[in-house]
Coordinates of C-alpha atoms and ligand atoms in Angstrom, one line a residue:
X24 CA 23.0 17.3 20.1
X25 CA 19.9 14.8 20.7
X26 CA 17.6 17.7 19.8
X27 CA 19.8 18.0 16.4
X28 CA 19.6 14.2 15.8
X29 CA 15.9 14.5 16.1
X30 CA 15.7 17.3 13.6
X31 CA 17.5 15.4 11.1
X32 CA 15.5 12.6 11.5
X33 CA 12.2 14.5 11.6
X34 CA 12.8 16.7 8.3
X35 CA 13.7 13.2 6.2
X36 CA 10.5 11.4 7.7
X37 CA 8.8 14.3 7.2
X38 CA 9.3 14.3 3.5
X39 CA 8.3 10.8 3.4
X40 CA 5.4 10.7 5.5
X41 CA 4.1 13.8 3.5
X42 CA 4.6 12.6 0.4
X43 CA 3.1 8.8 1.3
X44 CA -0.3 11.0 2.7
X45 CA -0.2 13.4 -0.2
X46 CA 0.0 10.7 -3.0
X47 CA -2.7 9.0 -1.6
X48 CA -4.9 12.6 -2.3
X49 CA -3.1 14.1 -5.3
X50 CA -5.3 16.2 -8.0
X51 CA -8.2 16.1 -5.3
X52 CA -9.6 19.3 -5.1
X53 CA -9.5 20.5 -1.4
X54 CA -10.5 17.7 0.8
X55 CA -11.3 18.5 4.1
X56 CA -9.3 17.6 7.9
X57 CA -11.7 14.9 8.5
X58 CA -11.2 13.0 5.1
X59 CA -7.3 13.1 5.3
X60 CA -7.4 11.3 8.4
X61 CA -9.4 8.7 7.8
X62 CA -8.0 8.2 4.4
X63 CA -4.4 7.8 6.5
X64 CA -6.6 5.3 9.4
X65 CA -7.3 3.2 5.9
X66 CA -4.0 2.6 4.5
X67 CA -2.0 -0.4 5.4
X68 CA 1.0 0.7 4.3
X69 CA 2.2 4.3 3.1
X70 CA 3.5 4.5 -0.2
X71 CA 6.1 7.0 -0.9
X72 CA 6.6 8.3 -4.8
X73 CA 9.1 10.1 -6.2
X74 CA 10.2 13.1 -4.0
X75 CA 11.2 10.7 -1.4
X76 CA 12.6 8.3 -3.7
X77 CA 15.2 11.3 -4.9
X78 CA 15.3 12.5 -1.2
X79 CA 16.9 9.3 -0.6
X80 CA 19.7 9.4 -3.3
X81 CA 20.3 13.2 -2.3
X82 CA 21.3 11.6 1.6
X83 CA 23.0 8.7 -0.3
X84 CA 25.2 10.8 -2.2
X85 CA 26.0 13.4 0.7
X86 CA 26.9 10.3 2.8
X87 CA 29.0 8.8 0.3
X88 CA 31.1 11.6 -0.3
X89 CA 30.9 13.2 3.3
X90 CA 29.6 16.1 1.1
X91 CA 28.3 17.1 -2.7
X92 CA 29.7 15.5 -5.7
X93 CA 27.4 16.5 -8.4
X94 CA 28.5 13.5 -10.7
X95 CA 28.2 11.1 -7.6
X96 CA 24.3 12.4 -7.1
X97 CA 23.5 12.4 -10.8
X98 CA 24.2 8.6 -10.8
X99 CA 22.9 7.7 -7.7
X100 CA 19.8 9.3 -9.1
X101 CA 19.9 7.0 -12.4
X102 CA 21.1 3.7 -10.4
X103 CA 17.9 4.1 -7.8
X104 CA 15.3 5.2 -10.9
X105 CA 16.8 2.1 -12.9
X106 CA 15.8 0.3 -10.2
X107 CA 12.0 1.8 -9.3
X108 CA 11.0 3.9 -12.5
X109 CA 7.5 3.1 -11.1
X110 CA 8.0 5.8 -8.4
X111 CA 5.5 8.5 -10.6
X112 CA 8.6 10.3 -11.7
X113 CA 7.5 13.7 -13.3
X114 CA 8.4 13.7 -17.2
X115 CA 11.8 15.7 -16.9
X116 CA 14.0 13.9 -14.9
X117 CA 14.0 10.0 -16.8
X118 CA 15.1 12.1 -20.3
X119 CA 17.9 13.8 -18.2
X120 CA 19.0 10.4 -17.3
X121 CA 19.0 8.8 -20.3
X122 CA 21.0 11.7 -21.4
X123 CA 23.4 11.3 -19.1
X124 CA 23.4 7.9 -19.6
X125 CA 24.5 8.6 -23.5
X126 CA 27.2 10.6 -22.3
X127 CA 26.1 14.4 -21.5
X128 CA 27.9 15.9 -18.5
X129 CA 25.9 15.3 -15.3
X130 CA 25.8 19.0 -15.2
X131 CA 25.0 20.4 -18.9
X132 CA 22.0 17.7 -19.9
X133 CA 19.0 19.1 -17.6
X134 CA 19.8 22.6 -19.8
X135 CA 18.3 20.9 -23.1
X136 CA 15.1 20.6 -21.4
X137 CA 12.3 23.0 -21.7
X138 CA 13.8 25.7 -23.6
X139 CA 16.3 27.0 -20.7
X140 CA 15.6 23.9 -18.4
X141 CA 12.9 23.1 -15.3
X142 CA 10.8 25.2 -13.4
X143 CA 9.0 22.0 -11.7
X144 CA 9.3 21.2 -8.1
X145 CA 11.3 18.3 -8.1
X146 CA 14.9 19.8 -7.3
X147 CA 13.2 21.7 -3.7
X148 CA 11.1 18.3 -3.4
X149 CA 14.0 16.2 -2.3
X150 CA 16.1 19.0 -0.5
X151 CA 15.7 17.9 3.0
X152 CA 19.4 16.3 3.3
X153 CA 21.0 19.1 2.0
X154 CA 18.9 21.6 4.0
X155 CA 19.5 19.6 7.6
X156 CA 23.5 19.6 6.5
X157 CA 24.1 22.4 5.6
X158 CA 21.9 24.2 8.0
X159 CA 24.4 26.4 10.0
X160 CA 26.1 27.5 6.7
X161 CA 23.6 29.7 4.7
X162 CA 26.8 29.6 1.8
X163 CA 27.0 26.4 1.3
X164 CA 23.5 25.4 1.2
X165 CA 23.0 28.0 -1.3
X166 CA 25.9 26.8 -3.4
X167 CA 25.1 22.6 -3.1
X168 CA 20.7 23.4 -3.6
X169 CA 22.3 25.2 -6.8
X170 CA 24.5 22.7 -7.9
X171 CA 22.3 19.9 -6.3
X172 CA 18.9 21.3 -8.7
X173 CA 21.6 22.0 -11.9
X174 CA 21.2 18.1 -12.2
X175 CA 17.4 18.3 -13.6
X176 CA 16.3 21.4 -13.2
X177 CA 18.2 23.9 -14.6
X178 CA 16.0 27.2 -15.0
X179 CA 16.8 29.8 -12.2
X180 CA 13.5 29.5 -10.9
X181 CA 13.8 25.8 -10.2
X182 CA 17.3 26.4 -8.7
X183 CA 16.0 29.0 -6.7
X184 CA 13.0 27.2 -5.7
X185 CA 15.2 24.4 -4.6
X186 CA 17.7 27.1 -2.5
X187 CA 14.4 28.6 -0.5
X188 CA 13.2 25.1 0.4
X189 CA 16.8 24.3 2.1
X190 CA 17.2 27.5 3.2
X191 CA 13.5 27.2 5.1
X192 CA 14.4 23.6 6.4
X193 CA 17.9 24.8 8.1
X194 CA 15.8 28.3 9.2
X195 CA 13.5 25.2 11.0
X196 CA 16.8 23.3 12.4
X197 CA 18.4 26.1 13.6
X198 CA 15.0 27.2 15.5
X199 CA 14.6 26.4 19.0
X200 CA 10.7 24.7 19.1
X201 CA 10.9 25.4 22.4
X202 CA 10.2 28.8 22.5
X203 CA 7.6 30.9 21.0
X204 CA 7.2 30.5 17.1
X205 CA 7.8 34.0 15.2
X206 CA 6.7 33.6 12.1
X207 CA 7.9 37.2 10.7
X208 CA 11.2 36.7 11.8
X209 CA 11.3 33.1 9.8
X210 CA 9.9 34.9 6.5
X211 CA 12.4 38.0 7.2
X212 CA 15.1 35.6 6.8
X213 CA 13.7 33.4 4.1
X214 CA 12.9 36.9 2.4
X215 CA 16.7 38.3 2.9
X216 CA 18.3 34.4 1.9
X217 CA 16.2 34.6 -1.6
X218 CA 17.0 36.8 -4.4
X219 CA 14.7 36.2 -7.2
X220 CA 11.7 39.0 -7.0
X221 CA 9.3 35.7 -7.8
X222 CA 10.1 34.5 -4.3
X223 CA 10.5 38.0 -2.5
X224 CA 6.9 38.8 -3.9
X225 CA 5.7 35.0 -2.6
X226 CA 7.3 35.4 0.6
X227 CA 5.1 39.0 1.0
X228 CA 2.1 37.2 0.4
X229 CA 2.6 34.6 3.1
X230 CA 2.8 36.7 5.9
X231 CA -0.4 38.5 4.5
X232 CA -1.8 35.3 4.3
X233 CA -1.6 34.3 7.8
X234 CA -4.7 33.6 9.2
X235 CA -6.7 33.1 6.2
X236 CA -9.5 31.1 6.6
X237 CA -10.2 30.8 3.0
X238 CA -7.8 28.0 1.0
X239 CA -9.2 29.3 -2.4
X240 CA -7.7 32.7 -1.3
X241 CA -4.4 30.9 -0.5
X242 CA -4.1 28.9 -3.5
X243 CA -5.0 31.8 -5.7
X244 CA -2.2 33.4 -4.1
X245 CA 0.6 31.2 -3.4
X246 CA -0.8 28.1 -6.1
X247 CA -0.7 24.8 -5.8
X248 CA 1.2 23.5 -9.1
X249 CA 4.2 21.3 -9.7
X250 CA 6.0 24.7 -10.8
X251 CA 8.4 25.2 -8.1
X252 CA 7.1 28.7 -7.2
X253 CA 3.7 27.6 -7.2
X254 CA 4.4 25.1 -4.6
X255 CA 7.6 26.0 -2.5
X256 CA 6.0 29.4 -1.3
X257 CA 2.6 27.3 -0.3
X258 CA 4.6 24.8 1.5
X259 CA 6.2 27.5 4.0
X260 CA 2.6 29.1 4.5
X261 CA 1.4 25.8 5.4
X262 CA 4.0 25.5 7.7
X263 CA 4.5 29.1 9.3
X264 CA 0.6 28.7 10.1
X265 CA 0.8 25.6 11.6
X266 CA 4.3 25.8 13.8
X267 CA 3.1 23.9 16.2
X268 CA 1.8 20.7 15.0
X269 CA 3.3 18.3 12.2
X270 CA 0.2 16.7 11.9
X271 CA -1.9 20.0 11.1
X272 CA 0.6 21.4 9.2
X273 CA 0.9 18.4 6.3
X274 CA -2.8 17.7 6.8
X275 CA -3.5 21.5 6.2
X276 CA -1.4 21.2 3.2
X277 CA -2.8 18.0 1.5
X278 CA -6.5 19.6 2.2
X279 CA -5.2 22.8 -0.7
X280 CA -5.2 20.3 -3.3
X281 CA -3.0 20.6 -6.9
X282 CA 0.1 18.5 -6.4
X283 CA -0.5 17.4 -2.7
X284 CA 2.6 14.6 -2.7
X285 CA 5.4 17.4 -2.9
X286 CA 3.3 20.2 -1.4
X287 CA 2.6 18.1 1.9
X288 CA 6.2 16.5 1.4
X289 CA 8.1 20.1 1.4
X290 CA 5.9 21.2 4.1
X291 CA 6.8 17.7 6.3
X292 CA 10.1 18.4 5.4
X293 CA 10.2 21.9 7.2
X294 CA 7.7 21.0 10.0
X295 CA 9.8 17.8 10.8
X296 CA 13.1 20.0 10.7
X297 CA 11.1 22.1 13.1
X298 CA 9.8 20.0 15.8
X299 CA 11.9 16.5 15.8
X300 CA 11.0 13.2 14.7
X301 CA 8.6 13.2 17.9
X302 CA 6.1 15.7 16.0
X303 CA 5.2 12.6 13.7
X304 CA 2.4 10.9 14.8
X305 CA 3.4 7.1 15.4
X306 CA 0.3 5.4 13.3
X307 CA 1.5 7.5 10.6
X308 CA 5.5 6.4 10.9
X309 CA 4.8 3.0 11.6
X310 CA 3.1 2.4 8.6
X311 CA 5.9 4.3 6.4
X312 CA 7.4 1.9 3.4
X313 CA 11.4 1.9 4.6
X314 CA 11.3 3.8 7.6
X315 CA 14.1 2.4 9.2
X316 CA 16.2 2.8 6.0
X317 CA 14.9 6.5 5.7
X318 CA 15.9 6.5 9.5
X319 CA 19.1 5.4 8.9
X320 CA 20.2 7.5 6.3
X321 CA 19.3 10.6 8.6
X322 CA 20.9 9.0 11.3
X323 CA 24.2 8.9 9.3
X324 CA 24.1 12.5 7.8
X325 CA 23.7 13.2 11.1
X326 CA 27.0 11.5 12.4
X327 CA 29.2 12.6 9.5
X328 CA 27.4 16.2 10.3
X329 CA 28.6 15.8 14.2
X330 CA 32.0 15.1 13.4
X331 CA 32.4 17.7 11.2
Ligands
LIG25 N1 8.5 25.9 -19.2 C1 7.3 25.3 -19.2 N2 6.9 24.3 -18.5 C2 7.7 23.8 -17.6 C3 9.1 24.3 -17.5 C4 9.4 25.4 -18.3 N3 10.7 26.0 -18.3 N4 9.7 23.7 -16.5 C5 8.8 22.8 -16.0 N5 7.6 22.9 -16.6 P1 9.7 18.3 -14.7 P2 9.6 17.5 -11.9 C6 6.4 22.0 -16.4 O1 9.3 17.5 -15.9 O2 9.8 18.9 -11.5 C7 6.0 14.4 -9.8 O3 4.7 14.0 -9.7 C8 6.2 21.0 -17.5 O4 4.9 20.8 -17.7 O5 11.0 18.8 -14.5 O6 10.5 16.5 -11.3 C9 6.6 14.9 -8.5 O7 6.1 14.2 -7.4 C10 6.8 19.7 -16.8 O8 6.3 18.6 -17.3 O9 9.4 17.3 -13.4 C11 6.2 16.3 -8.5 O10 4.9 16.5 -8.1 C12 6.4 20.0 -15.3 O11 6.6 21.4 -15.2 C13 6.4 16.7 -9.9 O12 6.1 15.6 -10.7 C14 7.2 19.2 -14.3 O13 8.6 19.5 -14.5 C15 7.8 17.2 -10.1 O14 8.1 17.1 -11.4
LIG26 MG1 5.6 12.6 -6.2

């Protein structure tokens, strides 16, 4: 039960302590190991932007409601933006909310935008809460990452993008770190979980991509965009070749470049899920922005998770 209270608390620092190192870099162009570090040794405090921002309101709402209430998360997304629209939001969400805001159902708004609604990352961005809590129940995580996504992104490809994120976060919970990491056996049930050919063909890739010493090959590959299958997919590689480290694995991930926040976010997310809240280096935790508020939430997702 510890080792389950860690993961929970490892996959919601994880998204914030990748995000924080990843804004710091984003739209660099492959910086190296080296240059990550010390950018991290250099900061005072760790910024996070807006992945974590909605992370937060996505453990907010599920704690509020012991569960998912779609209208419950749509305003809990406008009452925390209201209050920090300086987060770097991307250019979707804010119109949703001022939809919603002028009285379009929480769940019909994000369908107005982009001809058929968004493909971006930013529904799988802030999954971690849903993919921790409903990690033993491969139905229901499908069903909430859905429903959860339907609130700004709206285009299969983002709801689906958001489903394989969870999906690869509760794969990481339920995984013992304890015994040998098999990464063929993680993408065969990523791969049987997703549906959408987009994914099934990104998932291939991965495991052909293991090993790769060349991150132009990688990100000519799997991408490194704000589209949600340009970045989801990249985020699992970066972990499934790094299983062992958290530190490697989101440092690995800010190094590809493109939209480093989210990419090294979804990746933390995953890796944290993976190895516990220990994984995280302490210099890098310590300097977080609300990490005992980020700690707390997890802590109580957790408890309402225990009780069942
Ligand atoms: N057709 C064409 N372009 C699209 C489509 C589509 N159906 N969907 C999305 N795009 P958005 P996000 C492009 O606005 O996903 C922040 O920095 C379009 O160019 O839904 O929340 C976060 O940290 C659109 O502007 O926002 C993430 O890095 C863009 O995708 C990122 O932004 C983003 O989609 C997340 O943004
Ligand atoms: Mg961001």
């Amino acid at each position: 039960m510890e080792a389950l209270r860690s993961k929970f608390l490892g996959s919601l620092l994880g998204t914030a302590v990748g995000d924080a190192l990843g804004a710091s870099l984003e739209g660099w162009h492959m910086v190296d190991y080296n240059e990550v570090q010390a950018l991290a040794e250099k900061r005072s405090l760790l910024i996070y932007t807006d992945d974590t921002h909605m992370a937060i309101g996505v453990a907010e709402s599920l704690i509020e409601n012991k569960g998912f209430n779609g209208e419950h998360m749509a305003n809990t997304f406008i009452g925390n933006y209201d209050l920090e629209p300086y987060r770097g939001y991307g250019p979707g969400p804010p119109r949703i909310f001022r939809m919603i805001k002028g009285g379009e159902a929480w769940d019909k708004a994000a369908e107005k935008l982009y001809g058929g609604g968004s493909y971006g990352n930013g529904s799988a961005m802030r999954i971690a809460p849903i993919g921790v809590f409903y990690y033993d129940n491969p139905d229901g995580l499908r069903e909430v990452a859905y429903e959860s996504s339907r609130i700004t992104h709206a285009h299969e490809l983002g709801k689906q993008g958001a489903a394989l994120q969870a999906y690869a976060v509760a794969l990481a919970t339920a995984s013992d770190p304890f015994s040998p990491f098999k990464s063929a056996d993680f993408l065969r049930g990523l791969g049987n979980f997703i549906q959408h050919e987009v994914y099934k063909e990104k998932l291939k890739s991965i495991e052909r991509l293991i090993g790769e010493e060349d991150k132009a090959r990688v990100v000519l590959e799997l991408g490194n965009g704000i589209e949600a299958f340009n970045s989801v997919p990249t985020a699992i590689y970066c972990f499934v070749s790094h299983p062992r480290s958290f530190e490697e694995a989101v440092v690995y991930a800010i190094s590809l470049g493109g939209d480093t926040d989210t990419i090294a976010a979804m990746t933390g997310a995953i890796s944290g899920a993976y190895l516990g809240i220990e994984s995280i280096p302490e210099r890098w935790k310590e300097k977080l922005e609300n990490r005992l508020y980020i700690e707390g939430l997890a802590e109580r997702l957790w408890r309402i998770k225990r009780q069942g």
